[in-house]
């Protein structure tokens, strides 16, 4: 999080940002800080406030409270720092009658990129795997191709901070692999990035940090390792194997000791229980004392999916 005095080394510093729509707080007191080469994966249910937060950071929607700074400069309308921020919405808007190259040349003009424009366009077309589509009208492109054009448009002015809202939603499996590599390349260039996504399985490969949002609030924030290894609500998933046919009794005992979300698979029982090793040891001792034939008992390797489920985020109806 971003408590304490301003950090001049942070590329992006968000402090207590809140955005209200009438009586509803779409974003409520969110703080975060990212440095060069760091990438935050932003996850949460629809309506959690992810898009509104990204728009507030990009300067596209004013925050009712709080501040966002890029390289120490406040993000607000009319300031030069906005050129250092690149934002791709989940559904980019294009001039469909233009070709991909014509559209990017138009964007370059808007940023007053007069030198090496063609080289820039060629570079990013190659990076997003659209070189062969450079002279095709945007109207004829698939959704995945249009997503790639949106990425090229965002990256063309070489922003310092990159904000991407569901950028992989329209990509096929091969495109997702290429997209992950692109994000790793952008990290290596020293950019700070936030990627909003529902595809948690990919995030281990390109994120340095994870933020879980629910009802406008950041309910969990940390490095990928911290989020994946540390149970959000003090529990973690365990697996127990029985050598005999006493599964029903095992379920009764585990529930009696506070185990939750029980699931069976043959002679295996999976359940949520305290992440405290001492409590887990006492549970195992109780099971053995009850003469249950425990053949194996161990915590499962945590994952981002499990951490997300344990965060108990509220789904918006």
mmCIF file of C-alpha atoms in Angstrom:
data_model
loop_
_atom_site.group_PDB
_atom_site.id
_atom_site.type_symbol
_atom_site.label_atom_id
_atom_site.label_comp_id
_atom_site.label_asym_id
_atom_site.label_seq_id
_atom_site.Cartn_x
_atom_site.Cartn_y
_atom_site.Cartn_z
ATOM 1 C CA UNK A 1 0.000 0.000 0.000
ATOM 2 C CA UNK A 2 1.010 3.633 -0.245
ATOM 3 C CA UNK A 3 1.076 4.906 3.311
ATOM 4 C CA UNK A 4 3.798 7.225 4.619
ATOM 5 C CA UNK A 5 5.533 10.151 2.916
ATOM 6 C CA UNK A 6 5.675 10.452 -0.898
ATOM 7 C CA UNK A 7 8.233 8.189 -2.492
ATOM 8 C CA UNK A 8 10.117 9.954 -5.310
ATOM 9 C CA UNK A 9 11.334 6.612 -6.657
ATOM 10 C CA UNK A 10 7.798 5.335 -7.324
ATOM 11 C CA UNK A 11 6.622 5.704 -10.900
ATOM 12 C CA UNK A 12 2.992 5.476 -9.776
ATOM 13 C CA UNK A 13 1.762 6.530 -6.344
ATOM 14 C CA UNK A 14 -1.987 6.272 -5.646
ATOM 15 C CA UNK A 15 -3.161 7.584 -2.288
ATOM 16 C CA UNK A 16 -6.627 7.114 -0.811
ATOM 17 C CA UNK A 17 -8.393 7.528 -4.158
ATOM 18 C CA UNK A 18 -12.192 7.481 -3.925
ATOM 19 C CA UNK A 19 -14.754 7.928 -6.697
ATOM 20 C CA UNK A 20 -18.469 8.347 -6.052
ATOM 21 C CA UNK A 21 -21.404 7.961 -8.444
ATOM 22 C CA UNK A 22 -24.301 9.660 -6.660
ATOM 23 C CA UNK A 23 -24.696 7.694 -3.410
ATOM 24 C CA UNK A 24 -22.523 4.784 -4.565
ATOM 25 C CA UNK A 25 -18.774 4.633 -3.908
ATOM 26 C CA UNK A 26 -17.345 2.920 -6.997
ATOM 27 C CA UNK A 27 -13.827 3.233 -5.561
ATOM 28 C CA UNK A 28 -13.344 3.637 -1.821
ATOM 29 C CA UNK A 29 -10.015 4.696 -0.287
ATOM 30 C CA UNK A 30 -7.655 2.754 -2.577
ATOM 31 C CA UNK A 31 -3.898 3.214 -2.201
ATOM 32 C CA UNK A 32 -1.056 1.503 -4.039
ATOM 33 C CA UNK A 33 2.485 2.195 -5.202
ATOM 34 C CA UNK A 34 4.433 0.759 -8.135
ATOM 35 C CA UNK A 35 8.083 1.146 -9.089
ATOM 36 C CA UNK A 36 9.973 0.575 -12.310
ATOM 37 C CA UNK A 37 9.475 -2.954 -13.636
ATOM 38 C CA UNK A 38 6.520 -3.760 -11.377
ATOM 39 C CA UNK A 39 3.201 -5.061 -12.708
ATOM 40 C CA UNK A 40 0.021 -5.167 -10.648
ATOM 41 C CA UNK A 41 -2.635 -7.693 -11.607
ATOM 42 C CA UNK A 42 -5.988 -6.242 -10.600
ATOM 43 C CA UNK A 43 -8.725 -8.832 -10.024
ATOM 44 C CA UNK A 44 -12.257 -8.810 -8.706
ATOM 45 C CA UNK A 45 -15.852 -9.455 -9.770
ATOM 46 C CA UNK A 46 -17.716 -7.318 -12.269
ATOM 47 C CA UNK A 47 -18.668 -4.057 -10.599
ATOM 48 C CA UNK A 48 -15.813 -4.184 -8.077
ATOM 49 C CA UNK A 49 -14.459 -0.814 -9.243
ATOM 50 C CA UNK A 50 -11.465 -1.950 -11.293
ATOM 51 C CA UNK A 51 -12.297 0.031 -14.431
ATOM 52 C CA UNK A 52 -13.230 3.150 -12.476
ATOM 53 C CA UNK A 53 -9.936 2.980 -10.582
ATOM 54 C CA UNK A 54 -7.961 2.693 -13.832
ATOM 55 C CA UNK A 55 -9.846 5.619 -15.354
ATOM 56 C CA UNK A 56 -9.181 7.727 -12.266
ATOM 57 C CA UNK A 57 -5.459 6.932 -12.387
ATOM 58 C CA UNK A 58 -5.398 7.754 -16.111
ATOM 59 C CA UNK A 59 -6.990 11.149 -15.458
ATOM 60 C CA UNK A 60 -10.130 10.231 -17.422
ATOM 61 C CA UNK A 61 -12.435 10.451 -14.408
ATOM 62 C CA UNK A 62 -11.808 12.886 -11.542
ATOM 63 C CA UNK A 63 -11.415 11.392 -8.087
ATOM 64 C CA UNK A 64 -13.658 12.800 -5.371
ATOM 65 C CA UNK A 65 -10.903 12.252 -2.833
ATOM 66 C CA UNK A 66 -7.256 11.233 -2.923
ATOM 67 C CA UNK A 67 -4.463 11.711 -5.423
ATOM 68 C CA UNK A 68 -2.559 9.814 -8.100
ATOM 69 C CA UNK A 69 0.946 10.877 -9.084
ATOM 70 C CA UNK A 70 3.209 9.674 -11.888
ATOM 71 C CA UNK A 71 6.912 10.292 -11.354
ATOM 72 C CA UNK A 72 5.968 12.674 -8.554
ATOM 73 C CA UNK A 73 3.600 14.793 -10.676
ATOM 74 C CA UNK A 74 -0.120 14.913 -9.895
ATOM 75 C CA UNK A 75 -2.488 13.428 -12.473
ATOM 76 C CA UNK A 76 -5.077 16.037 -13.431
ATOM 77 C CA UNK A 77 -6.531 17.478 -16.640
ATOM 78 C CA UNK A 78 -4.185 19.599 -18.712
ATOM 79 C CA UNK A 79 -0.867 18.497 -17.198
ATOM 80 C CA UNK A 80 2.058 17.110 -19.167
ATOM 81 C CA UNK A 81 2.214 13.960 -17.070
ATOM 82 C CA UNK A 82 -0.837 12.594 -18.907
ATOM 83 C CA UNK A 83 1.470 11.861 -21.854
ATOM 84 C CA UNK A 84 3.336 9.463 -19.593
ATOM 85 C CA UNK A 85 0.212 7.354 -19.020
ATOM 86 C CA UNK A 86 -1.109 4.816 -21.497
ATOM 87 C CA UNK A 87 -4.616 3.398 -21.027
ATOM 88 C CA UNK A 88 -6.393 0.686 -23.017
ATOM 89 C CA UNK A 89 -10.106 0.218 -22.215
ATOM 90 C CA UNK A 90 -11.706 -3.203 -22.370
ATOM 91 C CA UNK A 91 -13.462 -2.239 -25.624
ATOM 92 C CA UNK A 92 -11.231 0.192 -27.550
ATOM 93 C CA UNK A 93 -12.905 2.607 -29.949
ATOM 94 C CA UNK A 94 -11.423 2.995 -33.440
ATOM 95 C CA UNK A 95 -11.976 4.753 -36.748
ATOM 96 C CA UNK A 96 -12.962 1.596 -38.562
ATOM 97 C CA UNK A 97 -12.542 2.934 -42.099
ATOM 98 C CA UNK A 98 -8.841 3.575 -41.535
ATOM 99 C CA UNK A 99 -6.224 0.900 -41.977
ATOM 100 C CA UNK A 100 -4.218 -0.141 -38.943
ATOM 101 C CA UNK A 101 -1.217 1.929 -40.095
ATOM 102 C CA UNK A 102 -3.352 4.980 -40.918
ATOM 103 C CA UNK A 103 -4.988 4.822 -37.496
ATOM 104 C CA UNK A 104 -1.657 4.614 -35.659
ATOM 105 C CA UNK A 105 -0.280 7.473 -37.777
ATOM 106 C CA UNK A 106 -3.306 9.540 -36.739
ATOM 107 C CA UNK A 107 -2.618 8.726 -33.077
ATOM 108 C CA UNK A 108 1.036 9.716 -33.547
ATOM 109 C CA UNK A 109 -0.074 13.094 -34.843
ATOM 110 C CA UNK A 110 -2.225 13.577 -31.756
ATOM 111 C CA UNK A 111 0.844 13.023 -29.575
ATOM 112 C CA UNK A 112 2.931 15.272 -31.843
ATOM 113 C CA UNK A 113 5.287 12.392 -32.630
ATOM 114 C CA UNK A 114 6.906 13.869 -35.707
ATOM 115 C CA UNK A 115 10.260 12.056 -35.654
ATOM 116 C CA UNK A 116 10.689 8.348 -36.455
ATOM 117 C CA UNK A 117 6.903 7.867 -36.610
ATOM 118 C CA UNK A 118 7.079 5.099 -39.205
ATOM 119 C CA UNK A 119 9.752 3.311 -37.201
ATOM 120 C CA UNK A 120 7.643 3.541 -34.049
ATOM 121 C CA UNK A 121 4.604 2.165 -35.833
ATOM 122 C CA UNK A 122 6.561 -0.697 -37.363
ATOM 123 C CA UNK A 123 8.129 -1.509 -33.992
ATOM 124 C CA UNK A 124 4.823 -1.777 -32.126
ATOM 125 C CA UNK A 125 3.060 -3.552 -34.963
ATOM 126 C CA UNK A 126 5.708 -6.227 -34.705
ATOM 127 C CA UNK A 127 5.437 -6.311 -30.911
ATOM 128 C CA UNK A 128 1.683 -6.944 -31.068
ATOM 129 C CA UNK A 129 1.943 -9.332 -34.051
ATOM 130 C CA UNK A 130 0.073 -7.157 -36.543
ATOM 131 C CA UNK A 131 2.747 -6.469 -39.158
ATOM 132 C CA UNK A 132 0.852 -8.487 -41.769
ATOM 133 C CA UNK A 133 -2.359 -6.571 -41.003
ATOM 134 C CA UNK A 134 -0.803 -3.098 -41.204
ATOM 135 C CA UNK A 135 -2.670 -2.141 -44.380
ATOM 136 C CA UNK A 136 -5.979 -3.850 -43.559
ATOM 137 C CA UNK A 137 -9.031 -1.759 -42.608
ATOM 138 C CA UNK A 138 -9.759 -1.993 -38.895
ATOM 139 C CA UNK A 139 -13.417 -2.747 -39.671
ATOM 140 C CA UNK A 140 -12.455 -6.206 -40.951
ATOM 141 C CA UNK A 141 -10.416 -7.263 -37.954
ATOM 142 C CA UNK A 142 -11.519 -9.803 -35.351
ATOM 143 C CA UNK A 143 -12.016 -8.781 -31.743
ATOM 144 C CA UNK A 144 -8.641 -10.212 -30.789
ATOM 145 C CA UNK A 145 -6.939 -8.267 -33.589
ATOM 146 C CA UNK A 146 -8.697 -5.090 -32.498
ATOM 147 C CA UNK A 147 -7.446 -5.658 -28.965
ATOM 148 C CA UNK A 148 -3.915 -5.799 -30.392
ATOM 149 C CA UNK A 149 -4.458 -2.532 -32.275
ATOM 150 C CA UNK A 150 -5.558 -1.012 -28.965
ATOM 151 C CA UNK A 151 -2.333 -2.163 -27.341
ATOM 152 C CA UNK A 152 -0.248 -0.658 -30.156
ATOM 153 C CA UNK A 153 -2.158 2.610 -29.854
ATOM 154 C CA UNK A 154 -1.470 2.728 -26.090
ATOM 155 C CA UNK A 155 2.221 1.894 -26.384
ATOM 156 C CA UNK A 156 2.994 4.090 -29.406
ATOM 157 C CA UNK A 157 3.969 7.234 -27.392
ATOM 158 C CA UNK A 158 6.133 5.066 -25.075
ATOM 159 C CA UNK A 159 4.279 5.781 -21.787
ATOM 160 C CA UNK A 160 5.939 5.305 -18.407
ATOM 161 C CA UNK A 161 2.799 3.925 -16.734
ATOM 162 C CA UNK A 162 0.617 1.459 -18.671
ATOM 163 C CA UNK A 163 -2.975 0.684 -17.639
ATOM 164 C CA UNK A 164 -4.742 -2.188 -19.410
ATOM 165 C CA UNK A 165 -8.388 -3.102 -18.769
ATOM 166 C CA UNK A 166 -9.118 -6.737 -19.714
ATOM 167 C CA UNK A 167 -6.571 -6.672 -22.572
ATOM 168 C CA UNK A 168 -6.530 -10.454 -23.118
ATOM 169 C CA UNK A 169 -10.318 -10.910 -23.245
ATOM 170 C CA UNK A 170 -10.467 -11.407 -27.012
ATOM 171 C CA UNK A 171 -7.174 -13.223 -27.535
ATOM 172 C CA UNK A 172 -6.912 -16.855 -28.546
ATOM 173 C CA UNK A 173 -4.579 -19.188 -26.569
ATOM 174 C CA UNK A 174 -1.621 -18.394 -28.823
ATOM 175 C CA UNK A 175 -2.316 -14.687 -28.502
ATOM 176 C CA UNK A 176 -2.406 -14.971 -24.714
ATOM 177 C CA UNK A 177 1.056 -16.553 -24.735
ATOM 178 C CA UNK A 178 2.366 -13.726 -26.915
ATOM 179 C CA UNK A 179 0.621 -11.157 -24.716
ATOM 180 C CA UNK A 180 2.300 -12.524 -21.584
ATOM 181 C CA UNK A 181 5.667 -12.188 -23.297
ATOM 182 C CA UNK A 182 4.863 -8.594 -24.270
ATOM 183 C CA UNK A 183 4.051 -7.729 -20.655
ATOM 184 C CA UNK A 184 7.337 -9.245 -19.502
ATOM 185 C CA UNK A 185 9.143 -7.175 -22.157
ATOM 186 C CA UNK A 186 7.420 -3.994 -20.924
ATOM 187 C CA UNK A 187 8.481 -4.778 -17.369
ATOM 188 C CA UNK A 188 12.048 -5.253 -18.585
ATOM 189 C CA UNK A 189 11.858 -1.782 -20.164
ATOM 190 C CA UNK A 190 11.236 -0.361 -16.692
ATOM 191 C CA UNK A 191 7.591 0.552 -17.062
ATOM 192 C CA UNK A 192 5.026 0.306 -14.252
ATOM 193 C CA UNK A 193 1.854 -1.524 -15.286
ATOM 194 C CA UNK A 194 -1.611 -2.361 -14.008
ATOM 195 C CA UNK A 195 -3.525 -5.103 -15.808
ATOM 196 C CA UNK A 196 -7.148 -5.777 -14.932
ATOM 197 C CA UNK A 197 -8.057 -9.357 -15.793
ATOM 198 C CA UNK A 198 -10.314 -12.279 -14.909
ATOM 199 C CA UNK A 199 -7.705 -14.797 -16.106
ATOM 200 C CA UNK A 200 -5.924 -15.540 -12.818
ATOM 201 C CA UNK A 201 -4.125 -18.587 -14.190
ATOM 202 C CA UNK A 202 -1.900 -16.376 -16.377
ATOM 203 C CA UNK A 203 -0.972 -13.872 -13.699
ATOM 204 C CA UNK A 204 1.761 -15.941 -12.068
ATOM 205 C CA UNK A 205 3.778 -15.555 -15.259
ATOM 206 C CA UNK A 206 3.795 -11.780 -15.648
ATOM 207 C CA UNK A 207 2.685 -10.048 -12.423
ATOM 208 C CA UNK A 208 4.878 -8.881 -9.575
ATOM 209 C CA UNK A 209 1.906 -7.797 -7.429
ATOM 210 C CA UNK A 210 -1.765 -8.740 -7.066
ATOM 211 C CA UNK A 211 -4.621 -6.547 -5.889
ATOM 212 C CA UNK A 212 -8.031 -8.032 -5.107
ATOM 213 C CA UNK A 213 -10.920 -5.560 -5.244
ATOM 214 C CA UNK A 214 -14.427 -5.960 -3.884
ATOM 215 C CA UNK A 215 -17.199 -3.357 -3.639
ATOM 216 C CA UNK A 216 -14.775 -0.566 -4.495
ATOM 217 C CA UNK A 217 -12.161 -1.484 -1.905
ATOM 218 C CA UNK A 218 -8.769 -3.130 -2.188
ATOM 219 C CA UNK A 219 -9.307 -6.096 0.129
ATOM 220 C CA UNK A 220 -5.886 -7.614 -0.478
ATOM 221 C CA UNK A 221 -2.650 -6.239 -1.943
ATOM 222 C CA UNK A 222 0.841 -7.698 -2.066
ATOM 223 C CA UNK A 223 3.419 -9.492 -4.141
ATOM 224 C CA UNK A 224 2.314 -12.563 -6.066
ATOM 225 C CA UNK A 225 4.135 -14.772 -3.551
ATOM 226 C CA UNK A 226 2.516 -13.038 -0.587
ATOM 227 C CA UNK A 227 -0.971 -13.361 -2.032
ATOM 228 C CA UNK A 228 -0.519 -16.957 -3.200
ATOM 229 C CA UNK A 229 1.111 -18.236 -0.017
ATOM 230 C CA UNK A 230 -0.689 -16.277 2.663
ATOM 231 C CA UNK A 231 -4.282 -17.202 3.307
ATOM 232 C CA UNK A 232 -6.463 -14.147 3.081
ATOM 233 C CA UNK A 233 -8.766 -15.077 5.947
ATOM 234 C CA UNK A 234 -6.345 -17.179 8.020
ATOM 235 C CA UNK A 235 -7.190 -20.505 6.381
ATOM 236 C CA UNK A 236 -5.686 -22.691 3.726
ATOM 237 C CA UNK A 237 -6.639 -25.812 1.803
ATOM 238 C CA UNK A 238 -5.653 -29.235 3.150
ATOM 239 C CA UNK A 239 -5.756 -32.715 1.639
ATOM 240 C CA UNK A 240 -6.094 -35.889 3.709
ATOM 241 C CA UNK A 241 -5.915 -39.474 2.444
ATOM 242 C CA UNK A 242 -7.546 -42.357 4.311
ATOM 243 C CA UNK A 243 -6.291 -45.942 4.170
ATOM 244 C CA UNK A 244 -9.686 -47.369 5.131
ATOM 245 C CA UNK A 245 -13.388 -46.783 4.565
ATOM 246 C CA UNK A 246 -14.145 -44.192 7.245
ATOM 247 C CA UNK A 247 -14.724 -41.132 5.093
ATOM 248 C CA UNK A 248 -18.072 -40.268 6.667
ATOM 249 C CA UNK A 249 -16.590 -40.283 10.168
ATOM 250 C CA UNK A 250 -13.619 -38.234 8.943
ATOM 251 C CA UNK A 251 -15.985 -35.581 7.544
ATOM 252 C CA UNK A 252 -17.869 -35.413 10.843
ATOM 253 C CA UNK A 253 -14.638 -34.985 12.811
ATOM 254 C CA UNK A 254 -13.182 -32.339 10.481
ATOM 255 C CA UNK A 255 -16.423 -30.326 10.548
ATOM 256 C CA UNK A 256 -16.562 -30.574 14.333
ATOM 257 C CA UNK A 257 -13.088 -29.044 14.532
ATOM 258 C CA UNK A 258 -14.004 -26.120 12.262
ATOM 259 C CA UNK A 259 -13.132 -27.472 8.812
ATOM 260 C CA UNK A 260 -15.031 -25.879 5.930
ATOM 261 C CA UNK A 261 -15.713 -26.407 2.198
ATOM 262 C CA UNK A 262 -15.264 -30.190 2.452
ATOM 263 C CA UNK A 263 -14.900 -32.132 -0.793
ATOM 264 C CA UNK A 264 -14.188 -35.820 -1.330
ATOM 265 C CA UNK A 265 -12.521 -37.662 -4.201
ATOM 266 C CA UNK A 266 -12.237 -41.405 -3.630
ATOM 267 C CA UNK A 267 -10.244 -41.841 -0.417
ATOM 268 C CA UNK A 268 -9.131 -38.190 -0.390
ATOM 269 C CA UNK A 269 -10.773 -35.430 1.637
ATOM 270 C CA UNK A 270 -10.045 -31.763 0.877
ATOM 271 C CA UNK A 271 -11.082 -28.974 3.237
ATOM 272 C CA UNK A 272 -10.274 -25.465 4.444
ATOM 273 C CA UNK A 273 -8.765 -25.116 7.900
ATOM 274 C CA UNK A 274 -6.620 -22.773 9.937
ATOM 275 C CA UNK A 275 -3.258 -21.856 8.390
ATOM 276 C CA UNK A 276 -1.733 -22.027 11.892
ATOM 277 C CA UNK A 277 0.571 -25.122 11.879
ATOM 278 C CA UNK A 278 -0.087 -25.741 15.589
ATOM 279 C CA UNK A 279 -3.852 -25.948 15.038
ATOM 280 C CA UNK A 280 -3.370 -28.208 12.026
ATOM 281 C CA UNK A 281 -1.161 -30.478 14.148
ATOM 282 C CA UNK A 282 -3.854 -30.663 16.841
ATOM 283 C CA UNK A 283 -6.464 -31.560 14.236
ATOM 284 C CA UNK A 284 -4.302 -34.379 12.918
ATOM 285 C CA UNK A 285 -3.711 -35.644 16.455
ATOM 286 C CA UNK A 286 -7.463 -35.625 17.080
ATOM 287 C CA UNK A 287 -8.133 -37.612 13.915
ATOM 288 C CA UNK A 288 -5.504 -40.193 14.801
ATOM 289 C CA UNK A 289 -6.845 -40.416 18.371
ATOM 290 C CA UNK A 290 -10.273 -41.191 16.908
ATOM 291 C CA UNK A 291 -8.615 -44.144 15.118
ATOM 292 C CA UNK A 292 -9.091 -42.764 11.659
ATOM 293 C CA UNK A 293 -6.663 -44.457 9.205
ATOM 294 C CA UNK A 294 -4.903 -41.286 8.074
ATOM 295 C CA UNK A 295 -2.370 -42.173 5.381
ATOM 296 C CA UNK A 296 -1.504 -38.604 4.321
ATOM 297 C CA UNK A 297 -2.236 -35.118 5.660
ATOM 298 C CA UNK A 298 -0.771 -31.963 4.166
ATOM 299 C CA UNK A 299 -1.607 -28.424 3.080
ATOM 300 C CA UNK A 300 -2.076 -27.938 -0.622
ATOM 301 C CA UNK A 301 0.104 -25.517 -2.518
ATOM 302 C CA UNK A 302 -1.710 -22.202 -2.489
ATOM 303 C CA UNK A 303 -2.661 -20.438 -5.688
ATOM 304 C CA UNK A 304 -4.016 -17.102 -6.799
ATOM 305 C CA UNK A 305 -7.371 -18.746 -7.535
ATOM 306 C CA UNK A 306 -7.568 -20.085 -3.994
ATOM 307 C CA UNK A 307 -6.547 -16.737 -2.516
ATOM 308 C CA UNK A 308 -9.236 -15.045 -4.569
ATOM 309 C CA UNK A 309 -11.910 -17.490 -3.416
ATOM 310 C CA UNK A 310 -10.816 -17.139 0.195
ATOM 311 C CA UNK A 311 -11.060 -13.360 -0.042
ATOM 312 C CA UNK A 312 -14.857 -13.801 -0.088
ATOM 313 C CA UNK A 313 -15.317 -10.922 -2.542
ATOM 314 C CA UNK A 314 -18.899 -9.801 -2.916
ATOM 315 C CA UNK A 315 -20.439 -10.428 -6.320
ATOM 316 C CA UNK A 316 -22.402 -7.478 -7.655
ATOM 317 C CA UNK A 317 -25.922 -8.405 -8.742
#
